[in-house]
Short mmCIF file of C-alpha atoms and ligand atoms in Angstrom, two decimals:
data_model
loop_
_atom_site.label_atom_id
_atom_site.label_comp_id
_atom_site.label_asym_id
_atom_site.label_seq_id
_atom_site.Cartn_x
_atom_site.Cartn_y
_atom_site.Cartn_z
CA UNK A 1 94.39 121.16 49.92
CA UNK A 2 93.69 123.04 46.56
CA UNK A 3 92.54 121.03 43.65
CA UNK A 4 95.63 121.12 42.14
CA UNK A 5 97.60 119.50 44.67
CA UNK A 6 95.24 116.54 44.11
CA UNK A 7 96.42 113.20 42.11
CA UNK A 8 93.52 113.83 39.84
CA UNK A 9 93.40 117.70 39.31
CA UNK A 10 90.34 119.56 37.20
CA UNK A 11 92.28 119.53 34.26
CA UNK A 12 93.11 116.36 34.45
CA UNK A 13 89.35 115.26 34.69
CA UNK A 14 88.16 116.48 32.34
CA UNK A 15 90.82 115.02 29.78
CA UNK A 16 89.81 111.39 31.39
CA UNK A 17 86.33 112.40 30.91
CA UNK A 18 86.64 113.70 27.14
CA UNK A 19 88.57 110.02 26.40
CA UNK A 20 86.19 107.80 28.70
CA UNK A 21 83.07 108.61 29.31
CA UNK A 22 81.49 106.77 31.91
CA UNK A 23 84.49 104.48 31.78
CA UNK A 24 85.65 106.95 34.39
CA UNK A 25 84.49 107.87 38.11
CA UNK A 26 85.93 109.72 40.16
CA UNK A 27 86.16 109.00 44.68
CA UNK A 28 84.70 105.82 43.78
CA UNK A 29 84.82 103.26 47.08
CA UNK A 30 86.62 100.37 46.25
CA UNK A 31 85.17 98.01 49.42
CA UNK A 32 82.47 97.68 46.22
CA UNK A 33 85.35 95.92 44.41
CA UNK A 34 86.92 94.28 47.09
CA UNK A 35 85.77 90.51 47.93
CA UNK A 36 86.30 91.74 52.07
CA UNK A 37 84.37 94.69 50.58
CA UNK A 38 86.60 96.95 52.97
CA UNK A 39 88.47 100.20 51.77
CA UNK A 40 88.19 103.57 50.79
CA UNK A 41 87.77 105.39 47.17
CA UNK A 42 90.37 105.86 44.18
CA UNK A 43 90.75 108.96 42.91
CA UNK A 44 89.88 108.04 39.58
CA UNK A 45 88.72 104.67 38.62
CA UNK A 46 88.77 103.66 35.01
CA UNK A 47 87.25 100.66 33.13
CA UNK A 48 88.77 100.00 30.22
CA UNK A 49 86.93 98.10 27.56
CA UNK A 50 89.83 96.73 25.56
CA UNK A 51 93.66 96.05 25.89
CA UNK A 52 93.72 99.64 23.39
CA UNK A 53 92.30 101.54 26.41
CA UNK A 54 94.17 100.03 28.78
CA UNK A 55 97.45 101.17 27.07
CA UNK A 56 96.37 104.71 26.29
CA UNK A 57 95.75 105.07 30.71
CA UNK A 58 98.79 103.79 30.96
CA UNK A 59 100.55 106.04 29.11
CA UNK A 60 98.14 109.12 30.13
CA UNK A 61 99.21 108.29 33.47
CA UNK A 62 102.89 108.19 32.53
CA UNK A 63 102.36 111.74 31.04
CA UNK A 64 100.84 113.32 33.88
CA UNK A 65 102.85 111.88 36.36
CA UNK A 66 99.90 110.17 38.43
CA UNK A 67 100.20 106.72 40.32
CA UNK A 68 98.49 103.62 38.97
CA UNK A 69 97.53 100.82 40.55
CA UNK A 70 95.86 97.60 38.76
CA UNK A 71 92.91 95.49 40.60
CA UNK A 72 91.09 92.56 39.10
CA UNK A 73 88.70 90.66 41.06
CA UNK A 74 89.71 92.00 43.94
CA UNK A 75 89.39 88.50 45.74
CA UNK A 76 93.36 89.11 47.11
CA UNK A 77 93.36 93.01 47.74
CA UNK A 78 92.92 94.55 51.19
CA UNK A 79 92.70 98.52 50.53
CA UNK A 80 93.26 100.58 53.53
CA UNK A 81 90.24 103.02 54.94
CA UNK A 82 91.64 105.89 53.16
CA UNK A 83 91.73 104.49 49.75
CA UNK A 84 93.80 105.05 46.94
CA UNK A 85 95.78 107.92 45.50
CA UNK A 86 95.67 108.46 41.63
CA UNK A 87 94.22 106.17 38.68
CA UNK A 88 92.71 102.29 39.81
CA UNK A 89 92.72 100.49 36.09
CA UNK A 90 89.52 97.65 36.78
CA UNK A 91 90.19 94.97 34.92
CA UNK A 92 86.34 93.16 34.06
CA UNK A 93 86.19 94.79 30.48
CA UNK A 94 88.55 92.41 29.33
CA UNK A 95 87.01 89.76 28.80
CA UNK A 96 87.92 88.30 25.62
CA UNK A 97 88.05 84.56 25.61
CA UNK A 98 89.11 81.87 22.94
CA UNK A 99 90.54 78.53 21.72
CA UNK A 100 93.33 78.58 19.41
CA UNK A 101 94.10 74.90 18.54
CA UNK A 102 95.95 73.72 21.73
CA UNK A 103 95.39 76.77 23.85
CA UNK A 104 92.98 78.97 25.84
CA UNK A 105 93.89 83.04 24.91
CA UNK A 106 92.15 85.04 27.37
CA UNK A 107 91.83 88.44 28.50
CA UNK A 108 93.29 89.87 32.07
CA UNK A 109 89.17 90.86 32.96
CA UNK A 110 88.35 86.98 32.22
CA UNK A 111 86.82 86.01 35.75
CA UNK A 112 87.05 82.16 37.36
CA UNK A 113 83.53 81.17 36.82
CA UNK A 114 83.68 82.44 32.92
CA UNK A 115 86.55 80.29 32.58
CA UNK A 116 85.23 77.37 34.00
CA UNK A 117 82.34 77.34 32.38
CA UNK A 118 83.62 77.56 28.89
CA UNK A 119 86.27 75.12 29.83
CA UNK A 120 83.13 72.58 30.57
CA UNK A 121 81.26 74.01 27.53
CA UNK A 122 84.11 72.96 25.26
CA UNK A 123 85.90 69.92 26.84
CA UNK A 124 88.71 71.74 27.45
CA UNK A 125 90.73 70.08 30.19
CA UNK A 126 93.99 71.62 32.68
CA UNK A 127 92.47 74.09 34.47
CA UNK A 128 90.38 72.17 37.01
CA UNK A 129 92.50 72.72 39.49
CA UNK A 130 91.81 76.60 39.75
CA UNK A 131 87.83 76.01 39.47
CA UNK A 132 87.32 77.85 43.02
CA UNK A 133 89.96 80.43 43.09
CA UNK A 134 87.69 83.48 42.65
CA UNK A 135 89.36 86.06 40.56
CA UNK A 136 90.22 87.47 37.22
CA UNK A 137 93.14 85.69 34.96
CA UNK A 138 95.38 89.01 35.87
CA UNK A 139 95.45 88.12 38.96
CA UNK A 140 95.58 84.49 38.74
CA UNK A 141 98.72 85.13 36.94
CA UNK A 142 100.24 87.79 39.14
CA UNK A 143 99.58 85.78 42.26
CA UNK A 144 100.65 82.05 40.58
CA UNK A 145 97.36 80.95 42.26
CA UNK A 146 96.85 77.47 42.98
CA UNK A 147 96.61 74.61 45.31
CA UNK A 148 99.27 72.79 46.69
CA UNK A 149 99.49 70.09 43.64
CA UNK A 150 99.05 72.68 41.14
CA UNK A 151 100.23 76.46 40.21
CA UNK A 152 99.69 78.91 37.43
CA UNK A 153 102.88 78.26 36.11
CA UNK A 154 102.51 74.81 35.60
CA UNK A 155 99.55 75.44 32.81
CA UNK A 156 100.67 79.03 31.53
CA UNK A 157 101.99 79.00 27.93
CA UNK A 158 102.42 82.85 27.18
CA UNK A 159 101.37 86.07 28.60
CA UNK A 160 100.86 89.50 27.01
CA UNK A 161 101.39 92.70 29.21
CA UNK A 162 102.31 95.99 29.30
CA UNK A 163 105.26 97.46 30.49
CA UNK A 164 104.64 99.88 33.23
CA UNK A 165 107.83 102.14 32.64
CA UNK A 166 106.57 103.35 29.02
CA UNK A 167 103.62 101.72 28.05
CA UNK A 168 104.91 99.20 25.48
CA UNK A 169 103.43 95.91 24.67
CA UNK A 170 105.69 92.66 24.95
CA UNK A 171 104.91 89.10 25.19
CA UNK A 172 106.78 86.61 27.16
CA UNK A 173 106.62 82.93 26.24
CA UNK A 174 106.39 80.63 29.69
CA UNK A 175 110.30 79.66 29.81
CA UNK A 176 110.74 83.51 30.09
CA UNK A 177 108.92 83.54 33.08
CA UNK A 178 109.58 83.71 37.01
CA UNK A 179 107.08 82.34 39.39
CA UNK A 180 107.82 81.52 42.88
CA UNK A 181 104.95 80.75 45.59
CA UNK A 182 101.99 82.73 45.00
CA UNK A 183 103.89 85.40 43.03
CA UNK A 184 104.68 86.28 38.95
CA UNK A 185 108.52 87.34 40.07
CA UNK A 186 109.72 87.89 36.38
CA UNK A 187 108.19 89.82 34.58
CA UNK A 188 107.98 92.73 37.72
CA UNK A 189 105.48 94.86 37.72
CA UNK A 190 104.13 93.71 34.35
CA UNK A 191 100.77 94.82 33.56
CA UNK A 192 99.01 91.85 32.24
CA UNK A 193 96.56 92.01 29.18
CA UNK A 194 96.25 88.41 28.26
CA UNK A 195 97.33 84.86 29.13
CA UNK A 196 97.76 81.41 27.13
CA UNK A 197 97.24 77.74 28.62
CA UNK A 198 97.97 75.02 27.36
CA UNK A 199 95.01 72.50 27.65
CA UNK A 200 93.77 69.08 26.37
CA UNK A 201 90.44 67.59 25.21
CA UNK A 202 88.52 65.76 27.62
CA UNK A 203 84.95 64.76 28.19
CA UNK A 204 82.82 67.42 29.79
CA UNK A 205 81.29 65.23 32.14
CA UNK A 206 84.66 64.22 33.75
CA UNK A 207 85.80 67.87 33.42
CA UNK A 208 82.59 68.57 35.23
CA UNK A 209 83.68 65.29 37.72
CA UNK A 210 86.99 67.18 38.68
CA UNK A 211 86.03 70.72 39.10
CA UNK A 212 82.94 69.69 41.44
CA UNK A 213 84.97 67.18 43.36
CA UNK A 214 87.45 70.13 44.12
CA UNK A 215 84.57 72.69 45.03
CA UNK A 216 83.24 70.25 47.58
CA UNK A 217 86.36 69.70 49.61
CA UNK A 218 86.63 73.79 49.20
CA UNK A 219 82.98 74.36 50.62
CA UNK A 220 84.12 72.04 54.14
CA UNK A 221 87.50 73.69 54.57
CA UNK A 222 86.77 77.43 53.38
CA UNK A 223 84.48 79.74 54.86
CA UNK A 224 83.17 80.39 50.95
CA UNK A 225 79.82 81.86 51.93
CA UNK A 226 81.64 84.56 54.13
CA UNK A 227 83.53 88.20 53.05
CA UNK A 228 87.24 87.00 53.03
CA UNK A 229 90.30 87.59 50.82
CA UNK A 230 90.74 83.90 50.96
CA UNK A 231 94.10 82.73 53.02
CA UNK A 232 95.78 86.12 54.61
CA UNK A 233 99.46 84.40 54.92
CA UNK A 234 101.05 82.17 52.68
CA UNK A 235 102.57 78.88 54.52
CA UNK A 236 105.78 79.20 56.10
CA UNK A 237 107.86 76.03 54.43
CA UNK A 238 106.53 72.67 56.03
CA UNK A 239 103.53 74.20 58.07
CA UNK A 240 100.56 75.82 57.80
CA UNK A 241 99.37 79.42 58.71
CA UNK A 242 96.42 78.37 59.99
CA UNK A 243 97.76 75.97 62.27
CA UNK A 244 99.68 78.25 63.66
CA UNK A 245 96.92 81.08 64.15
CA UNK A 246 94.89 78.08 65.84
CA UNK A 247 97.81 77.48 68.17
CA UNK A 248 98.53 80.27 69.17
CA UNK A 249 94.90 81.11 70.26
CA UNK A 250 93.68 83.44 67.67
CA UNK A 251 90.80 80.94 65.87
CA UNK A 252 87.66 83.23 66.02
CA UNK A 253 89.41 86.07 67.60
CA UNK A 254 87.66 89.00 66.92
CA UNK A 255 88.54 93.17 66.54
CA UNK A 256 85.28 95.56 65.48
CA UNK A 257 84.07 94.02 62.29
CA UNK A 258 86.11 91.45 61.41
CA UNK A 259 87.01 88.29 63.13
CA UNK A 260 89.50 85.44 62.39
CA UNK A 261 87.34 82.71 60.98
CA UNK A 262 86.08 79.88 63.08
CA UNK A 263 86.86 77.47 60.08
CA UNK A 264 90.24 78.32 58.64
CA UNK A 265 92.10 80.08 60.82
CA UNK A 266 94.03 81.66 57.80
CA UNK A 267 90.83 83.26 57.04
CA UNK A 268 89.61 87.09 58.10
CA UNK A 269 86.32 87.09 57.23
CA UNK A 270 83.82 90.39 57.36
CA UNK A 271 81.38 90.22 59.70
CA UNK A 272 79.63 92.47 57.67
CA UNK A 273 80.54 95.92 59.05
CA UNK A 274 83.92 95.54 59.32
CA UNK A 275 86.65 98.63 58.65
CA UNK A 276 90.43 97.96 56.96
CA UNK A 277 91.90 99.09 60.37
CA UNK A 278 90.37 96.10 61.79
CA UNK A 279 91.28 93.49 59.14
CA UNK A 280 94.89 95.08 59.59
CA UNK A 281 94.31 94.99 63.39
CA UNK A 282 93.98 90.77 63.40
CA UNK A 283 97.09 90.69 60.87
CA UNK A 284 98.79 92.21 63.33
CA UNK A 285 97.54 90.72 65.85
CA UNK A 286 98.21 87.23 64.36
CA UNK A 287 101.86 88.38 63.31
CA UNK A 288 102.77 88.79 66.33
CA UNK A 289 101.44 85.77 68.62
CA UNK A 290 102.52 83.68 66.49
CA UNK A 291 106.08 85.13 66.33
CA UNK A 292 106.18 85.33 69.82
CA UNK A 293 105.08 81.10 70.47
CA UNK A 294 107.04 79.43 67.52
CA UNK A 295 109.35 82.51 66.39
CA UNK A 296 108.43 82.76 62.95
CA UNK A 297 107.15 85.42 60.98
CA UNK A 298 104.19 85.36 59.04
CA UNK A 299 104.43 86.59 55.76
CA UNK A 300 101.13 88.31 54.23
CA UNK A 301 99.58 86.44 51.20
CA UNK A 302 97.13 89.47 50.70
CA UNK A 303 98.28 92.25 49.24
CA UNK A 304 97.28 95.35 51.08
CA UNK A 305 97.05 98.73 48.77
CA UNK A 306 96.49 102.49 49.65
CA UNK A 307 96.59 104.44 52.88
CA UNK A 308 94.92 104.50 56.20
CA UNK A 309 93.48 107.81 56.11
CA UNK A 310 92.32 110.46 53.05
CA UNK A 311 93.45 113.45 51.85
CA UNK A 312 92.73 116.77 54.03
CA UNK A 313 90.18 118.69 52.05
CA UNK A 314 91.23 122.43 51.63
C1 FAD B 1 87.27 82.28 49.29
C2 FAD B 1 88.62 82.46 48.63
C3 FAD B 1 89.39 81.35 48.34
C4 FAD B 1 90.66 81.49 47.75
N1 FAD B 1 91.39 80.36 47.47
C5 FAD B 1 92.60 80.48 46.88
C6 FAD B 1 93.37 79.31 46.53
O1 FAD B 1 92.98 78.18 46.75
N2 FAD B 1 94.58 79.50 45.94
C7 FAD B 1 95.07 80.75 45.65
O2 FAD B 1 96.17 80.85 45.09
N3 FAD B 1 94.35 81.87 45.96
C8 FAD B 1 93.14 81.77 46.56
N4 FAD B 1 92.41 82.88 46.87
C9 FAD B 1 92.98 84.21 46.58
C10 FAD B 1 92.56 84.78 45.19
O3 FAD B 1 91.48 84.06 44.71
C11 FAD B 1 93.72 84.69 44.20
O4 FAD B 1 94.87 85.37 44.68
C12 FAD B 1 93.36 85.27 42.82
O5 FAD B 1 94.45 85.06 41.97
C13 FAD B 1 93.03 86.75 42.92
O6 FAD B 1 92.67 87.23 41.64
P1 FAD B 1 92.03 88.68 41.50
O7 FAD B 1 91.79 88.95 40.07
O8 FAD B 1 90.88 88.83 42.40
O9 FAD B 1 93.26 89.56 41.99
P2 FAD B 1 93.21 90.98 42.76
O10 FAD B 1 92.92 90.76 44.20
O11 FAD B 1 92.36 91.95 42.04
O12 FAD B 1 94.74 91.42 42.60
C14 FAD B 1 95.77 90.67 43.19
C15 FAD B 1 97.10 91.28 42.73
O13 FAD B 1 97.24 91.13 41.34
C16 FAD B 1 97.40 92.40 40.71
N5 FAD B 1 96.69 92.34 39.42
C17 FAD B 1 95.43 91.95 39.16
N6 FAD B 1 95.19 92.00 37.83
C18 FAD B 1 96.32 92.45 37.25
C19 FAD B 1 96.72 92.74 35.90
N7 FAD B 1 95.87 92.58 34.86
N8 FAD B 1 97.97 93.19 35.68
C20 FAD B 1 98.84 93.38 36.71
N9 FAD B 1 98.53 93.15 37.99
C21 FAD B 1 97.29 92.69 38.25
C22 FAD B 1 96.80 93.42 41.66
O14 FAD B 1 97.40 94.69 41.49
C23 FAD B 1 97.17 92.79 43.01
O15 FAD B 1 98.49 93.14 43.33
C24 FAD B 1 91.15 82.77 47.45
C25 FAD B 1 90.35 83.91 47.73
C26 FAD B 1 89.10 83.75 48.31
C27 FAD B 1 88.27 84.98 48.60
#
């Protein structure tokens, strides 16, 4: 395939280069970003360093026509083996973080632990509840994580983004929003820069109570010290995934590299030299036994990105 015919052409380098420095590499592997550190490279892969930044890709990629595609922790992303066409936007230089009388503003890059730990630092109180969710507050947001007594959208008091049609900054106060189970439905496809929650004072030492109370009945129903993308399918109404996985069989079922976890059977973890196609291979795998036993369909929680095979060099 000539250059040209390539997402990210030599012209177009170059420009990304001239505007970002070693913000910008290019056939980088994202299984280095990727929790189930699986997946091939981006194209391009830009870090941008402030919400500026991220607006001017945005609207670089408008202009030129190339695909973009947004990852934060990576801690819910499965990219395929042949990786991703056009611009990945990483999220971790965003990382802005502050308390404005009754609220935490922070940046999309803000990771889980960062937040927790000023939370505790500052006796800030609400967000206990997402203390072992491993990811960035883009993603938190995009994905409504939580646990079953408590969501994103029960703490969320604004959000900032991007839109991804032109660029243009907006912000969205919470009865504006959409959220259904793990998923931001309204705003679509809304780049997020920055989140507010709405939080209380509290003594750190029963902040501290709550968050470690929830890590420890994490650490004997998770596989946490294992490559996952925590649960692969979200619950079907009134049971469980990984009850049905275990039913049907599947509990430490295992295809090349990767193997449905003897803990949680909602759980693919990396047994360390594990390949996409064989993460995909037990989706499918679970998909359909289960299907075929109790006749319903599993619906992916993870949200797999790219394509199973690269680009033909010329
Ligand atoms: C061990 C383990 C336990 C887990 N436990 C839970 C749990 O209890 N509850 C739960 O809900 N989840 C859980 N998860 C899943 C994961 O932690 C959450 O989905 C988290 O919200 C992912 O955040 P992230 O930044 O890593 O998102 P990523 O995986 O990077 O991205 C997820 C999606 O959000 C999009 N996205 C990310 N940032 C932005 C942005 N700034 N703008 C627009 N789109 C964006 C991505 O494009 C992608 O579509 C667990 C995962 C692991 C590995």
């Amino acid at each position: 395939m000539p250059a040209e015919d390539l997402t990210i052409d030599t012209r177009l380098k170059r420009l990304f280069e001239q505007e970002f420095g070693d913000r910008v590499s290019f056939a980088e592997p994202l299984s280095k970003y990727t929790s189930l550190r699986v997946g091939g490279p981006a194209d391009a892969l830009l870090r941008p360093q402030s919400s500026e930044q991220f607006q001017r890709i945005v609207r670089l990629c408008l202009e030129e026509s190339v695909p973009l595609t947004v990852l934060g922790g990576g801690f819910n992303t499965l990219v395929r083996d042949g990786g991703i066409r056009g611009v990945v936007i990483r999220t971790h230089g965003l990382r802005t973080l502050e308390l404005q009388e009754d609220r935490i503003v922070a940046e999309a890059g803000v990771t889980h632990s960062t937040l927790a730990k000023f939370s505790l630092e500052h006796g800030l109180s609400g967000l206990e509840f997402a203390v072992g969710i491993p990811g960035t507050i883009g993603g938190w947001l995009k994905m409504n994580a939580g646990i079953p007594s408590r969501e994103m959208k029960d703490v969320v008091a604004a959000i900032e983004y991007l839109k991804p049609h032109d660029g243009s900054e907006v912000r969205k106060l919470r009865e504006d929003l959409r959220f259904r189970y793990r998923e931001l439905q309204a705003p679509e496809s809304a780049l997020l820069l920055r989140a507010e929650f709405l939080i209380e004072m509290d003594d750190p030492s029963a902040i501290r109570a709550r968050q470690q109370e929830l890590l420890a009945a994490r650490k004997s129903s998770q596989p946490v010290d294992q490559l996952s993308c925590g649960s692969v399918f979200t619950n079907p109404p009134g049971d469980h995934a990984g009850r049905l996985i275990e039913a049907a069989g599947l509990k430490g079922a295992v295809h090349g590299g990767a193997q449905i976890s003897e803990l949680h059977a909602n759980f693919i973890v990396n047994r360390g030299q594990a390949h996409a196609s064989d993460v995909l291979a037990l989706i499918a795998r679970a998909r359909e036994a289960v299907d075929q036993q109790f006749q319903i369909e599993l619906v992916p929680e993870v949200h797999v990105m790219g394509e199973d095979h690269a680009p033909k060099k010329a």
